[in-house]
Amino acid sequence: ASPGSGAMADATMLNVVLWLPFAGMLAIAVVPAGRDGFVRGLTFWTMVVQFFLAAMLYARFDPAAAGLQAATNVPWIADWGVSYAVGLDGYNILLVLLTAFLGPLVTAGAFSAITKQVKLFYAMVFLIQFAMLGTFLAQDLFLFYLFWEAMLIPMFLMIGIWGGERRIYATLKFFLYTAFGSILMLAAIIWLVWWQWKGTGALSFAFADLLKANVPVGAQFWLLGAFGISFAIKVPMVPLHTWLPDAHVEAPTAGSVILAGVLLKMGTYGFMKLGLPLFPDATRAAVPLLAALGTLSIVYGACLALVQTDIKKIIAYSSISHLGYVVLGLASLDLLGIQGAMMQMVSHGLVAAGLFLMVGMIYERCHTRELAAYGGLARVVPVYSVFFVILTLASVGLPTTSGFTGEFLVLIGAFAAGWRELQAGGSAFFLAMAILAATGVVLGALYMLWFAQRFLFGAEKVPHGPITDLGGREKAILITLVASIFWLGLFPEGALRKSEPAARDYQQLIAGKAAAKAPAKGVAR
């Protein structure tokens, strides 16, 4: 086959990966009522097929090739300069694989937990999978915004219909926060496209065109603020984080896994792909603020996790802390820090998904999330406890796990950025942020090990009598997750090679020629 036919085949495969969940949702709609088992099986195997196709694209992705790969660009609303433009690059390749990987696990994890309106639930799982993948793959800002907003509908329904007692409150809070950020981003998009059209005479929403827009420095600050607030809400960064614990606590297990595993990464991806590169002058000036907010999220999230009594809230606040490292890595403008941020996004998706799945498994048995109600589970459910300890250590950042790789690279990058700042005669601000962020590792070990000690050991307390250990389906889900966590921790080079050109591109877009002269070298070398 010619190179052109190979690229066409990859583009077709990528469109199948994107649209397969949408087709699955339509297929579920025509399934007769009462066939819940068939719906579960159809959803699971559709997600499995999607993952294998995404894995094939990941294997075929060439980091040395310039530009987008497996790309499709078809005019859609020509008068507005809108195209159906999707493709793979170093920014999204790991997140697309992560999203496809978690799809079958989320589906299988909900088999026994969701017993009402099963058709509608799995239709919403398909829809949110479609929206999240579309957000990562879109290369047109109009298309990106449509997918970004489409995600809100299924998550709103998942929490509102299958959530806990305070689900309406949590749903409305989630909706209001997200809608506020989306309105700001929409206003910024309209202004940015108008400015590009005013300067060039060509109306276009394409990322590649908008990155070339010569936006005045004064306007960059306003636009960065609008995009930044929208993305910061999704991450979420302190002080825009308060919707997350409520959403996690009230969401069904599958909703929590999707939230922590993928949806929060839409915020950090938005910063990396769009929010910061579009406005380089404003970003360079805002780097200290971003670093400070990232560090504040690390420490504040860890401190809040330390005092929680609801086991879901512990993991929810730990997510705020872990994603603070991603923001710090992106703010460092250091190659190691940027690559560490990319790795941390994937690692957190795997580890947090595993922890929320395990919380759901124990909740199905004991029907309580209060930490004080548990104790001595290691003697009652030993297999469950082994998996829980492994995921706890991965969350802490134990070497050989994926958690170590991401956090270590972010801290190295942050320290390198601070040291360069000192050598250039600047302040010690960034170095101070790096030191404070390092304390987050200690705090993370403190709250997670304290959690595990009270949960698994001590006096035996099992709510509602004897419980059974993990079944075959649950073991298969956790074995798959644990294997991926160790694989990424022991052999990170492949993922780092895939993402390194994008990390360099991000660094170059923001820091300009100065970045090209920076002494840092890629880990993947």
XYZ file of C-alpha atoms in Angstrom:
525
model
C 0.000 0.000 0.000
C 1.153 3.540 -0.692
C 1.822 6.000 2.135
C -1.323 7.850 1.104
C -3.497 4.747 1.432
C -1.988 4.036 4.880
C -2.800 7.538 6.074
C -6.324 7.178 4.700
C -6.772 3.865 6.517
C -5.585 5.429 9.770
C -7.944 8.376 9.299
C -10.839 5.980 8.727
C -9.875 4.012 11.825
C -9.721 7.170 13.911
C -13.199 8.195 12.778
C -14.461 4.734 13.710
C -12.907 5.133 17.173
C -14.627 8.503 17.570
C -18.065 7.588 16.203
C -18.349 4.013 17.474
C -19.821 5.128 20.850
C -22.380 7.286 19.033
C -23.359 4.293 16.890
C -23.561 2.176 20.048
C -25.914 4.702 21.617
C -28.201 4.515 18.569
C -28.072 0.714 18.651
C -29.113 0.673 22.311
C -32.099 2.883 21.493
C -33.689 0.150 19.341
C -33.070 -2.699 21.790
C -36.412 -3.858 23.250
C -37.106 -3.027 26.878
C -36.191 -5.651 29.442
C -33.042 -6.892 27.698
C -30.649 -5.368 30.212
C -28.094 -8.169 29.923
C -27.885 -7.690 26.163
C -27.431 -3.934 26.610
C -24.582 -4.471 29.072
C -22.865 -6.943 26.740
C -23.328 -4.741 23.668
C -21.840 -1.748 25.476
C -18.897 -3.699 26.849
C -17.872 -5.332 23.581
C -18.312 -2.097 21.638
C -15.939 -0.431 24.104
C -13.483 -3.324 23.761
C -13.443 -2.959 19.968
C -12.928 0.779 20.356
C -9.968 0.226 22.678
C -8.240 -2.216 20.322
C -8.634 0.194 17.410
C -7.252 3.039 19.563
C -4.335 0.820 20.605
C -3.571 0.106 16.935
C -3.523 3.834 16.195
C -1.266 4.405 19.206
C 1.162 1.740 17.956
C 1.159 3.269 14.460
C 1.615 6.827 15.709
C 5.017 8.144 14.611
C 6.338 10.866 16.954
C 8.984 11.825 14.398
C 6.404 12.759 11.767
C 5.456 16.426 11.549
C 1.868 17.598 11.832
C -1.323 15.698 12.514
C -1.655 11.982 11.876
C -4.756 9.982 10.926
C -6.291 13.372 10.155
C -9.629 14.221 8.548
C -10.445 17.770 7.476
C -13.754 18.272 5.697
C -15.514 21.653 5.285
C -18.642 21.706 7.411
C -20.045 25.259 7.674
C -17.956 26.814 4.933
C -19.329 30.360 5.295
C -18.153 30.422 8.914
C -14.818 28.739 8.232
C -15.850 25.700 10.285
C -14.510 22.257 9.395
C -14.907 18.741 10.699
C -11.220 18.496 11.557
C -9.925 15.684 13.769
C -6.515 14.101 14.120
C -3.874 12.649 16.400
C -0.840 14.476 17.706
C 1.486 14.248 20.684
C -0.895 16.322 22.764
C -3.822 13.930 22.569
C -2.446 10.482 21.709
C -2.027 9.375 25.353
C -5.395 10.797 26.418
C -7.240 9.135 23.540
C -5.721 5.784 24.516
C -6.558 6.402 28.192
C -10.193 7.231 27.355
C -10.584 4.125 25.195
C -8.826 1.968 27.808
C -11.131 3.024 30.637
C -14.305 2.576 28.548
C -14.642 -1.220 28.961
C -13.627 -1.033 32.635
C -16.268 1.599 33.428
C -18.868 -0.476 31.606
C -17.967 -3.734 33.345
C -17.738 -2.013 36.721
C -21.369 -0.879 36.437
C -22.822 -4.313 35.631
C -24.084 -4.977 39.160
C -24.296 -1.387 40.414
C -26.818 -0.058 37.870
C -30.165 -1.848 37.935
C -32.656 0.907 37.010
C -33.048 2.463 33.561
C -30.149 0.383 32.301
C -30.653 1.325 28.635
C -30.542 5.037 29.391
C -27.498 4.674 31.629
C -25.377 2.898 29.039
C -26.581 5.295 26.358
C -25.192 8.106 28.531
C -21.906 6.206 28.971
C -21.644 5.997 25.178
C -22.520 9.670 24.758
C -19.968 10.932 27.256
C -17.302 8.671 25.714
C -18.082 10.202 22.319
C -17.951 13.763 23.707
C -14.675 13.270 25.584
C -12.921 11.685 22.600
C -14.251 14.430 20.334
C -12.871 17.099 22.669
C -9.414 15.551 22.549
C -9.425 14.898 18.798
C -10.980 18.160 17.544
C -8.626 20.453 15.623
C -11.258 23.132 14.985
C -12.291 25.466 17.809
C -15.995 25.382 16.860
C -15.937 21.575 16.905
C -13.950 21.571 20.156
C -16.551 23.767 21.831
C -19.441 21.579 20.644
C -17.857 18.448 22.087
C -16.872 20.323 25.257
C -20.494 21.320 25.821
C -21.934 17.946 24.756
C -20.099 16.309 27.659
C -22.263 18.263 30.106
C -25.523 16.519 29.122
C -24.684 12.871 29.928
C -22.788 13.730 33.116
C -25.694 15.909 34.270
C -28.073 12.973 33.770
C -25.743 10.364 35.254
C -25.461 12.253 38.531
C -29.078 13.464 38.529
C -30.708 10.067 37.862
C -28.345 7.477 39.359
C -26.680 9.611 42.033
C -27.035 9.692 45.814
C -29.430 11.496 48.130
C -28.089 14.995 47.374
C -27.764 14.369 43.652
C -29.917 17.345 42.575
C -27.758 19.772 44.563
C -24.553 18.233 43.185
C -25.892 18.220 39.625
C -26.963 21.854 39.693
C -23.655 22.925 41.223
C -21.721 21.004 38.564
C -23.898 22.500 35.810
C -23.646 26.098 37.044
C -19.860 26.005 37.465
C -19.328 24.399 34.055
C -21.838 26.639 32.266
C -20.236 29.781 33.721
C -16.826 28.749 32.408
C -18.268 27.754 29.043
C -19.931 31.157 28.534
C -16.612 32.898 29.157
C -14.835 30.591 26.738
C -17.505 31.130 24.061
C -17.124 34.904 24.324
C -13.332 34.537 24.000
C -13.707 32.246 20.978
C -15.963 34.712 19.183
C -13.575 37.603 19.825
C -10.507 35.568 18.794
C -12.056 34.397 15.518
C -13.303 37.920 14.783
C -9.813 39.339 15.351
C -8.258 36.731 13.077
C -10.840 37.510 10.376
C -10.262 41.257 10.781
C -6.518 40.859 10.267
C -6.479 38.279 7.468
C -9.874 38.553 5.793
C -10.309 34.767 6.217
C -12.834 33.384 8.674
C -11.451 30.240 10.308
C -11.864 28.261 13.517
C -8.886 25.971 12.781
C -6.373 25.675 15.627
C -3.488 26.043 13.204
C -4.841 29.374 11.899
C -5.756 30.795 15.311
C -2.305 29.997 16.719
C -0.937 32.460 14.153
C -3.300 35.255 15.178
C -1.386 38.361 16.177
C -3.490 39.220 19.229
C -2.547 42.459 21.077
C -0.900 41.831 24.439
C -3.612 43.665 26.344
C -6.345 41.539 24.768
C -4.328 38.368 25.412
C -4.739 38.811 29.168
C -8.521 39.036 28.891
C -8.737 36.083 26.529
C -6.361 33.970 28.610
C -8.473 34.782 31.658
C -11.664 33.645 29.906
C -10.165 30.407 28.593
C -8.239 29.888 31.831
C -11.284 30.137 34.115
C -13.176 27.646 31.961
C -10.302 25.162 31.989
C -9.488 25.784 35.674
C -13.063 24.889 36.639
C -12.769 21.608 34.779
C -9.376 20.642 36.272
C -10.463 21.807 38.960
C -7.970 24.265 40.431
C -8.326 25.933 43.809
C -10.385 28.124 44.379
C -12.738 26.865 41.624
C -12.794 23.306 42.952
C -15.817 23.143 45.247
C -18.128 21.448 42.732
C -15.904 18.363 42.467
C -16.264 16.720 45.925
C -20.065 17.027 45.777
C -20.187 15.633 42.243
C -17.937 12.694 43.180
C -19.827 11.847 46.356
C -23.253 11.890 44.707
C -22.296 10.366 41.335
C -22.626 6.623 40.747
C -19.316 4.761 40.669
C -19.161 4.867 36.871
C -19.690 8.625 36.956
C -16.886 9.090 39.477
C -14.540 6.948 37.386
C -15.316 8.946 34.246
C -14.929 12.231 36.134
C -11.586 11.379 37.725
C -10.255 9.179 34.947
C -10.871 11.355 31.902
C -13.171 14.344 32.295
C -10.880 16.365 34.587
C -8.083 15.928 32.028
C -10.129 17.948 29.564
C -9.214 20.998 31.660
C -5.468 20.342 31.751
C -5.521 19.344 28.065
C -7.322 22.607 27.286
C -4.570 24.588 29.020
C -1.833 22.681 27.196
C -3.336 22.552 23.719
C -5.171 25.879 23.555
C -5.363 28.217 26.545
C -1.643 28.814 27.011
C -0.204 28.511 23.447
C -2.857 30.817 21.940
C -1.734 33.718 24.138
C 2.040 33.328 24.640
C 2.799 36.858 25.855
C 0.085 36.754 28.500
C 1.088 33.226 29.453
C 4.708 34.179 30.078
C 3.495 36.938 32.402
C 0.957 34.610 34.072
C 3.388 31.728 34.693
C 4.004 32.727 38.354
C 0.248 32.827 38.996
C -0.249 29.436 37.328
C 2.612 27.938 39.332
C 1.198 29.386 42.556
C -2.319 28.074 41.851
C -0.959 24.656 40.916
C 1.092 24.507 44.125
C -1.858 25.756 46.194
C -4.006 22.987 44.699
C -1.351 20.393 45.585
C -1.041 21.411 49.226
C -4.619 22.528 49.897
C -6.137 19.437 48.249
C -3.855 17.178 50.281
C -4.710 18.954 53.545
C -8.439 18.676 52.850
C -8.092 14.970 51.990
C -6.411 14.468 55.362
C -9.485 15.557 57.352
C -12.280 13.847 55.380
C -14.471 11.120 56.855
C -16.184 10.087 53.589
C -13.969 7.713 51.616
C -15.114 9.150 48.279
C -14.242 12.666 49.409
C -10.717 11.557 50.348
C -10.090 10.422 46.776
C -11.896 13.465 45.342
C -9.645 15.907 47.203
C -6.607 13.809 46.325
C -7.527 14.371 42.658
C -7.321 18.137 43.179
C -3.870 17.663 44.697
C -2.573 15.335 41.979
C -3.791 17.526 39.124
C -2.047 20.487 40.747
C 1.178 18.779 39.663
C -0.018 18.890 36.056
C -0.593 22.654 36.256
C 2.808 23.169 37.891
C 4.521 21.089 35.203
C 2.876 23.069 32.402
C 3.766 26.357 34.119
C 7.427 25.353 34.470
C 7.979 25.623 30.670
C 10.681 23.003 31.230
C 10.699 19.989 28.910
C 10.898 17.507 31.786
C 8.138 19.286 33.663
C 5.863 19.360 30.596
C 6.411 15.671 29.883
C 5.842 14.944 33.563
C 2.518 16.801 33.346
C 1.467 14.618 30.414
C 2.450 11.452 32.265
C 0.698 12.633 35.432
C -2.558 13.103 33.522
C -2.495 9.486 32.363
C -1.268 8.104 35.685
C -3.901 9.910 37.705
C -6.557 8.673 35.298
C -5.548 5.063 35.947
C -4.987 5.274 39.703
C -8.035 7.406 40.563
C -10.233 5.217 38.356
C -9.029 2.144 40.247
C -9.614 3.715 43.660
C -13.133 4.882 42.783
C -13.963 1.449 41.377
C -12.793 -0.131 44.638
C -14.893 2.301 46.672
C -17.881 1.317 44.522
C -17.182 -2.381 45.079
C -17.153 -2.045 48.863
C -20.168 0.283 48.799
C -22.200 -2.336 46.915
C -21.479 -4.732 49.777
C -21.727 -2.439 52.823
C -23.854 0.535 51.645
C -21.859 3.182 53.487
C -18.977 5.505 52.608
C -18.194 6.570 56.178
C -14.591 5.697 56.981
C -15.410 5.230 60.680
C -17.725 2.334 59.786
C -14.847 0.242 58.437
C -11.888 -1.556 59.953
C -10.004 -4.838 59.693
C -11.024 -5.498 56.072
C -7.644 -7.100 55.401
C -8.773 -10.139 57.391
C -12.276 -10.217 55.886
C -11.593 -9.510 52.193
C -7.838 -10.155 51.679
C -7.854 -10.063 47.863
C -9.694 -6.737 47.876
C -7.188 -5.417 50.419
C -4.160 -6.399 48.338
C -5.477 -4.450 45.347
C -6.364 -1.501 47.559
C -2.848 -1.339 49.009
C -1.309 -1.474 45.523
C -3.475 1.415 44.312
C -2.776 3.339 47.514
C 0.971 3.030 46.956
C 0.561 4.047 43.303
C -1.342 7.144 44.453
C 1.479 7.951 46.875
C 3.976 7.714 43.995
C 5.843 4.510 44.828
C 8.747 3.933 42.405
C 7.892 1.375 39.684
C 4.343 2.761 39.503
C 3.061 5.366 37.059
C 2.428 7.806 39.913
C 6.143 8.096 40.574
C 7.052 8.844 36.959
C 4.690 11.790 36.524
C 5.266 13.504 39.872
C 9.039 12.992 39.786
C 9.391 14.558 36.335
C 7.154 17.498 37.287
C 9.225 18.209 40.398
C 12.503 17.900 38.489
C 11.185 20.287 35.842
C 9.932 22.754 38.447
C 13.259 22.726 40.307
C 15.143 23.162 37.007
C 12.954 26.149 36.083
C 13.524 27.691 39.513
C 17.264 27.146 39.334
C 17.465 28.762 35.892
C 15.481 31.701 37.219
C 17.990 32.162 40.058
C 20.976 31.851 37.723
C 19.471 34.537 35.498
C 19.323 36.898 38.461
C 15.608 36.475 39.075
C 13.721 35.741 42.265
C 13.494 32.450 44.125
C 9.709 32.338 43.640
C 9.581 29.328 41.321
C 12.101 27.442 43.429
C 9.908 28.096 46.485
C 6.895 26.728 44.589
C 8.855 23.597 43.702
C 9.829 23.052 47.345
C 6.227 23.535 48.505
C 5.013 21.132 45.816
C 7.476 18.531 47.083
C 5.761 18.665 50.474
C 2.637 17.473 48.662
C 4.348 14.104 48.202
C 4.738 13.816 51.979
C 1.158 14.933 52.607
C -0.071 12.485 49.966
C 1.660 9.601 51.720
C 0.224 10.804 55.022
C -3.447 10.901 54.034
C -3.417 7.799 51.820
C -1.534 5.581 54.287
C -3.714 6.880 57.138
C -6.753 6.065 55.013
C -5.516 2.530 54.250
C -4.567 1.877 57.887
C -8.024 2.795 59.210
C -9.825 1.128 56.314
C -8.003 -2.198 56.140
C -6.426 -2.758 59.538
C -7.182 -2.212 63.208
C -10.256 -3.515 64.993
C -12.525 -5.518 62.702
C -15.637 -3.559 61.714
C -17.772 -4.679 58.797
C -21.062 -2.811 58.214
C -24.128 -5.018 57.770
C -22.475 -8.336 58.605
C -20.231 -10.744 56.612
C -19.233 -9.756 53.082
C -17.738 -11.669 50.173
C -14.379 -11.001 48.597
C -13.903 -9.926 44.981
C -15.542 -11.917 42.220
C -13.995 -12.855 38.885
C -15.286 -9.787 37.016
C -13.987 -7.416 39.687
C -10.589 -9.138 39.791
C -10.271 -8.885 36.012
C -11.015 -5.144 36.100
C -8.449 -4.464 38.837
C -5.768 -6.737 37.370
C -6.060 -4.820 34.087
C -5.676 -1.473 35.863
C -2.808 -2.563 38.119
C -0.926 -4.083 35.173
C -1.225 -0.818 33.217
C -0.035 1.207 36.242
C 3.088 -0.928 36.624
C 3.692 -1.024 32.874
C 3.659 2.765 32.655
C 5.851 3.009 35.758
C 8.439 0.470 34.647
C 8.490 1.255 30.928
C 7.589 4.949 30.502
C 9.928 5.494 27.568
C 7.360 4.572 24.900
C 4.789 7.066 26.200
C 7.455 9.741 26.655
C 8.637 9.303 23.067
C 5.091 9.705 21.765
C 4.564 12.937 23.705
C 8.029 14.534 23.499
C 7.567 16.412 20.170
C 4.321 17.920 21.478
C 6.043 18.945 24.718
C 8.753 20.696 22.686
C 6.109 22.309 20.489
C 4.213 23.599 23.544
C 7.453 24.937 25.021
C 8.387 26.641 21.755
C 4.939 28.196 21.211
C 4.996 29.890 24.615
C 8.653 30.615 25.289
C 9.685 31.285 21.691
C 13.362 31.242 20.801
C 14.408 31.224 24.443
C 12.921 27.764 24.834
C 14.907 26.442 21.929
C 18.101 27.458 23.726
C 17.091 25.859 27.039
C 19.564 23.188 28.167
C 16.915 20.605 29.124
C 16.880 17.451 27.037
C 14.027 15.049 26.527
C 13.717 12.084 28.836
C 12.894 9.887 25.885
C 16.441 10.241 24.659
